[in-house]
Short mmCIF file of C-alpha atoms and ligand atoms in Angstrom, two decimals:
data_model
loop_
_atom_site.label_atom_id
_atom_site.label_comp_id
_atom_site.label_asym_id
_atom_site.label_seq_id
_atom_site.Cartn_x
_atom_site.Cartn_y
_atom_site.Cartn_z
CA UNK Z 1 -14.18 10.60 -0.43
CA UNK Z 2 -14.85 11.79 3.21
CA UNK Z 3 -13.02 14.93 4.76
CA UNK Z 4 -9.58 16.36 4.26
CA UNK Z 5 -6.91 17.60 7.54
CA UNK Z 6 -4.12 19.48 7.44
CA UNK Z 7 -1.33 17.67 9.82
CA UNK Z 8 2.20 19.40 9.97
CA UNK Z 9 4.90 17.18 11.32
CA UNK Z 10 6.58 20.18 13.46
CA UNK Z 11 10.28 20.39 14.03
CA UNK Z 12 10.81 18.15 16.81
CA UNK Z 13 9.32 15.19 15.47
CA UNK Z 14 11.41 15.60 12.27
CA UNK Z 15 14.91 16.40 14.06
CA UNK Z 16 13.90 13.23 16.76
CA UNK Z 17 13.42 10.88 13.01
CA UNK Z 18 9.77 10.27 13.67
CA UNK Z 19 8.65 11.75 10.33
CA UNK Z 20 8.32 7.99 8.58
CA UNK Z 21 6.97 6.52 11.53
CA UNK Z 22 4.11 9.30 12.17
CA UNK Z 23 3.01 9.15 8.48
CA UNK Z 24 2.73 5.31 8.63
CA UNK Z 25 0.65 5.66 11.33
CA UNK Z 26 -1.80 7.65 9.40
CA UNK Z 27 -1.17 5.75 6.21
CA UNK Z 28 -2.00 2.37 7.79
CA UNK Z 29 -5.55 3.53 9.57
CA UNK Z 30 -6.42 3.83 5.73
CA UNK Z 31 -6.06 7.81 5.58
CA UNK Z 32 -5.17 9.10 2.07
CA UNK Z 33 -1.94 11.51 1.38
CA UNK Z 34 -2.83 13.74 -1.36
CA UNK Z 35 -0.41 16.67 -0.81
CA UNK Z 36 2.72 16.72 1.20
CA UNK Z 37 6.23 18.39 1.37
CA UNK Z 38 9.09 19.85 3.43
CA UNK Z 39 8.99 23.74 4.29
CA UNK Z 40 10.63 26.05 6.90
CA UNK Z 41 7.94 28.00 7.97
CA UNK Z 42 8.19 32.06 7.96
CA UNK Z 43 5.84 34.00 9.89
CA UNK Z 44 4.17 35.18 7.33
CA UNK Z 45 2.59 31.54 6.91
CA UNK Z 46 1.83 31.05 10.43
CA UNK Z 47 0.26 34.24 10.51
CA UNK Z 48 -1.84 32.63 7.83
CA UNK Z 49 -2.11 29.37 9.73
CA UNK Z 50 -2.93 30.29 13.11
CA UNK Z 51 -6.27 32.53 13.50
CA UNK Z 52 -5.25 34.03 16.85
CA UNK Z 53 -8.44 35.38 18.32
CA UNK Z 54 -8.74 35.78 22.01
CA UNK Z 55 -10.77 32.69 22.20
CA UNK Z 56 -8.38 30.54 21.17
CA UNK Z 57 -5.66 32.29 23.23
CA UNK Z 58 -8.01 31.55 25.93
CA UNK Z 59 -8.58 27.92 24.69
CA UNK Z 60 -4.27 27.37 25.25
CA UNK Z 61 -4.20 29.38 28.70
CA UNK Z 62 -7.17 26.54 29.38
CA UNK Z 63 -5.53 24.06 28.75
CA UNK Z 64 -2.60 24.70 30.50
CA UNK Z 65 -4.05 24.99 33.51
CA UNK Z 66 -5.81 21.81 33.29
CA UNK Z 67 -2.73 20.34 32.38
CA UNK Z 68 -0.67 21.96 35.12
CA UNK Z 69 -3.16 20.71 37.59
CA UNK Z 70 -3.10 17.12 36.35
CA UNK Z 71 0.94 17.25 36.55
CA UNK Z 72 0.36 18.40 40.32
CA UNK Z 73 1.98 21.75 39.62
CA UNK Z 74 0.67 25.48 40.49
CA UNK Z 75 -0.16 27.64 36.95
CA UNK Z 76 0.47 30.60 38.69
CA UNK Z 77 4.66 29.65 39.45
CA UNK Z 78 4.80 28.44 35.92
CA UNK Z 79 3.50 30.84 33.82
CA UNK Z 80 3.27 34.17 35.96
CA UNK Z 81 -0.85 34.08 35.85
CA UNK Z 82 -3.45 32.62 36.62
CA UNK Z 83 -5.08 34.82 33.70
CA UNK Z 84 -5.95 32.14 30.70
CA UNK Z 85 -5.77 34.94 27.89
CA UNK Z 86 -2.43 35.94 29.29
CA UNK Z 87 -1.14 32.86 29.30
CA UNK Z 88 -2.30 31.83 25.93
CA UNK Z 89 -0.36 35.33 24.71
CA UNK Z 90 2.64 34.26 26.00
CA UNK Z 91 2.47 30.19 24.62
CA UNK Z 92 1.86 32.01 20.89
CA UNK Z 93 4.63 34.22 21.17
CA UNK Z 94 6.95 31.18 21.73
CA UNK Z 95 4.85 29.10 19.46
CA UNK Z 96 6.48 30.59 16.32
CA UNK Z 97 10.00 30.11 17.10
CA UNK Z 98 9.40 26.55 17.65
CA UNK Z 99 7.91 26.12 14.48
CA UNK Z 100 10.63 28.36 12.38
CA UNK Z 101 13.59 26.24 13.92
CA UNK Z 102 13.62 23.85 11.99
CA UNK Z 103 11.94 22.00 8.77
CA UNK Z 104 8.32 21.10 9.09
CA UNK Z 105 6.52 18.22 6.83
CA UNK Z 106 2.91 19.51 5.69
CA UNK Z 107 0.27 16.84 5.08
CA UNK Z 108 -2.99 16.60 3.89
CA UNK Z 109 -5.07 13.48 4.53
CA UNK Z 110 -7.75 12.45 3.09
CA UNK Z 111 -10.30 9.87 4.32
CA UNK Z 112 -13.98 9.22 6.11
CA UNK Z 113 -13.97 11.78 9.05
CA UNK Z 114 -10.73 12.62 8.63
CA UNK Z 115 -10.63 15.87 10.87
CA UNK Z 116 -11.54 13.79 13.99
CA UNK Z 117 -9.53 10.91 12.62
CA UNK Z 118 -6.51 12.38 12.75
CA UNK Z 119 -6.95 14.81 16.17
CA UNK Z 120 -7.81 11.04 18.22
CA UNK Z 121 -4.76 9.59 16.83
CA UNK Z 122 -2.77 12.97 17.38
CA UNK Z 123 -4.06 13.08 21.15
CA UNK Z 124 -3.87 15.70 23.66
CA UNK Z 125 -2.31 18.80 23.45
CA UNK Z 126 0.34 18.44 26.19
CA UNK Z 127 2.31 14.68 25.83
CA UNK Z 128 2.96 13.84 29.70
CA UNK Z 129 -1.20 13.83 29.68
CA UNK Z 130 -1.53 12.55 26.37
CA UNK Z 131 -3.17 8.70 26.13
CA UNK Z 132 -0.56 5.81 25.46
CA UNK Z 133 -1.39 4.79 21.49
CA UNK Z 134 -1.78 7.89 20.59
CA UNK Z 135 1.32 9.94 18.34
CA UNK Z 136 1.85 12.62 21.34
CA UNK Z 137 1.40 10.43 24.20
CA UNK Z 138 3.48 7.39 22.68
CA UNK Z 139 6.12 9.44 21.41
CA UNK Z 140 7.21 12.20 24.12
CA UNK Z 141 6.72 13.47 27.54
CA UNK Z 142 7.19 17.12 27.10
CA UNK Z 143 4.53 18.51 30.14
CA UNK Z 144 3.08 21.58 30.39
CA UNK Z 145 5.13 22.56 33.34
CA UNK Z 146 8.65 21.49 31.81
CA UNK Z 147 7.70 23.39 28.58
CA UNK Z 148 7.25 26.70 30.50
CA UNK Z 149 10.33 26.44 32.95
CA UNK Z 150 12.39 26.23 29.72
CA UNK Z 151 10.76 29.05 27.63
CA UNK Z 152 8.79 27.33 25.20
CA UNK Z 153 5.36 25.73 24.21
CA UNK Z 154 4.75 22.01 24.49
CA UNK Z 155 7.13 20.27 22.04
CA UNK Z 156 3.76 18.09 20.83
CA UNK Z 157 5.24 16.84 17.56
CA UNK Z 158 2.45 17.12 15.13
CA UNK Z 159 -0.55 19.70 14.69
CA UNK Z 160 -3.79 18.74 13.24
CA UNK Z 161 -7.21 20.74 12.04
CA UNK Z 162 -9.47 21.34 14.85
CA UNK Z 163 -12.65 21.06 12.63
CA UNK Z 164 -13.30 20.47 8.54
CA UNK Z 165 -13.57 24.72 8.81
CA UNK Z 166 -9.95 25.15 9.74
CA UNK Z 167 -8.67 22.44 8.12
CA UNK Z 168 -10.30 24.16 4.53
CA UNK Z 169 -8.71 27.25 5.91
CA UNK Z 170 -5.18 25.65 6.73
CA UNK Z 171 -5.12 23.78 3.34
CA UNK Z 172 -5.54 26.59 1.64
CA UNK Z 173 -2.45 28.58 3.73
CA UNK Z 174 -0.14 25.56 2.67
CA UNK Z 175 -0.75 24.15 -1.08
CA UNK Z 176 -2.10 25.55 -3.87
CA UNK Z 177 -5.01 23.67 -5.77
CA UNK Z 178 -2.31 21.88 -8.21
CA UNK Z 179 -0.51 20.37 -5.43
CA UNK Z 180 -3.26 18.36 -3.96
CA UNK Z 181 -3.40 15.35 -5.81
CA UNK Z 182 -6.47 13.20 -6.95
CA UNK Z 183 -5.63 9.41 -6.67
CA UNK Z 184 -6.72 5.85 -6.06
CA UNK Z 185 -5.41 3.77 -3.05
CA UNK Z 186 -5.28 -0.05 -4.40
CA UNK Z 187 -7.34 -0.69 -0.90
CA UNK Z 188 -9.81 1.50 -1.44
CA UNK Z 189 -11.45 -0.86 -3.04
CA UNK Z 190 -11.44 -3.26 -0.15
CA UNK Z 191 -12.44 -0.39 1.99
CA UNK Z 192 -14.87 0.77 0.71
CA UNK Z 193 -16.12 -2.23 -1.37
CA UNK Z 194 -15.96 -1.71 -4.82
CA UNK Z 195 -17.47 -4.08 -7.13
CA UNK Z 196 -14.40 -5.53 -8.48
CA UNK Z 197 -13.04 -6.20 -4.97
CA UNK Z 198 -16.10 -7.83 -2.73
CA UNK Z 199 -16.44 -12.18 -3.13
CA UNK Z 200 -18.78 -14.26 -4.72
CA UNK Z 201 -18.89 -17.82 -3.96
CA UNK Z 202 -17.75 -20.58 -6.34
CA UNK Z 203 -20.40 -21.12 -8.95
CA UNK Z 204 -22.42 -18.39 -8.23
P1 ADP S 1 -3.55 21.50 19.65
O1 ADP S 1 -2.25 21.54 18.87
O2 ADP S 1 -3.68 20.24 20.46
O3 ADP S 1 -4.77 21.80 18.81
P2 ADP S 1 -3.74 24.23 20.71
O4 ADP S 1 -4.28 24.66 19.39
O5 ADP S 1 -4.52 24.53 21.94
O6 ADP S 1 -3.42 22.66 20.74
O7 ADP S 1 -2.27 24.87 20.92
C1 ADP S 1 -1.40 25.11 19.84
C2 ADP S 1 0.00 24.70 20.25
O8 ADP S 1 0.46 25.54 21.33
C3 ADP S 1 0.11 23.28 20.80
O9 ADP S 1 0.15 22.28 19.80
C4 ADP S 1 1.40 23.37 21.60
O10 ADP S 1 2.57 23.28 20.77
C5 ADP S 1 1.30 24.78 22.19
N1 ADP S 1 0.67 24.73 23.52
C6 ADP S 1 -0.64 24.73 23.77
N2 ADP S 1 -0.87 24.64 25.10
C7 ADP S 1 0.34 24.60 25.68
C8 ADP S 1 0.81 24.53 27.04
N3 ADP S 1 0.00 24.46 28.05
N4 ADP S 1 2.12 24.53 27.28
C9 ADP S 1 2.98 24.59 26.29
N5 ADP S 1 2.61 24.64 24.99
C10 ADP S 1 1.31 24.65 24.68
#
């Protein structure tokens, strides 16, 4: 029932321990698991995950200026431009080694509206300006400016679809049809009210 997401748990969450916590975040808003396992990534796969157009390039060098401003810190001494496509060039390039360098745990959820689900309780892109109660902002600091002085993209823990579109697309990259499982969560019942599950008075 609803949508399906594609979430990988990316190597800094599982080095840090956080892979348990993070998945009973998503397991106790009701989501559905119905794939998951550990993988080291190769390029070839996140040449098959990541779509890099220009406009999402653009999209990253975006958002790190936004998020440099908020931080109170000049784009320009950070990341050598104020160019957003440039910028976004150089964030993918390190992008891959951070998620080769260690193991990654892909997920698929399932559940109602699952693709915006997921990217609320995910949060922002960039922790230090992530909200509080969300995975990112609760669970590191990494800023956009701190990332860059050291070399490499936003340790953010966790990735998440963007829309149902790329999560069909990222599913696809990750499992194969056999590996996504069909089952029944004994709440769904209560969720979703099932017949068996919902009350009738005393005598009725
Ligand atoms: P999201 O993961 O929130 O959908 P994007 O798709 O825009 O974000 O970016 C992909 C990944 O690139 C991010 O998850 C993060 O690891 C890295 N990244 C994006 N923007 C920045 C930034 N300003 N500084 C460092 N790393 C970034």
């Amino acid at each position: 029932m609803g949508e399906r997401t594609l979430v990988l748990i990316k190597p800094d969450a599982v080095q840090r321990g956080l892979m348990g916590e993070i998945i009973t975040r998503f397991e106790k808003c009701g989501l559905k698991i119905v794939a998951a396992k550990l993988v080291m990534a190769t390029r070839e796969k996140l040449d098959g995950h990541f779509h890099a157009t220009d406009e999402w390039l653009r999209g990253i060098g975006v958002k790190t200026t936004e998020g440099c401003r908020k931080d109170g810190v000049d784009v320009e001494d950070v990341m050598g431009t104020t160019n957003p496509l440039e910028i976004g060039t150089k964030i993918m390039g390190q992008l891959y080694d951070y998620l080769m360098s260690g193991p990654m745990v892909v997920l698929v959820l399932q559940g109602i509206h699952a693709v915006n689900a997921v990217r609320k309780k995910v949060g922002y892109t960039i922790p230090s300006i992530a909200e509080p109660g969300t995975i990112r902002g609760d669970f590191s600091i990494s800023s956009a400016d701190l990332a860059n002085v050291v070399g490499s993209p936003s340790r953010n823990l966790v990735h998440a679809s963007s829309s149902v579109a790329d999560a069909k697309l990222e599913i696809v990259n990750w499992f194969k049809d056999n590996e996504i499982i069909q089952w029944e969560k004994i709440d769904e019942g209560i969720m979703f009210v099932h017949g068996e599950y919902t009350q009738t008075k005393k005598g009725d």
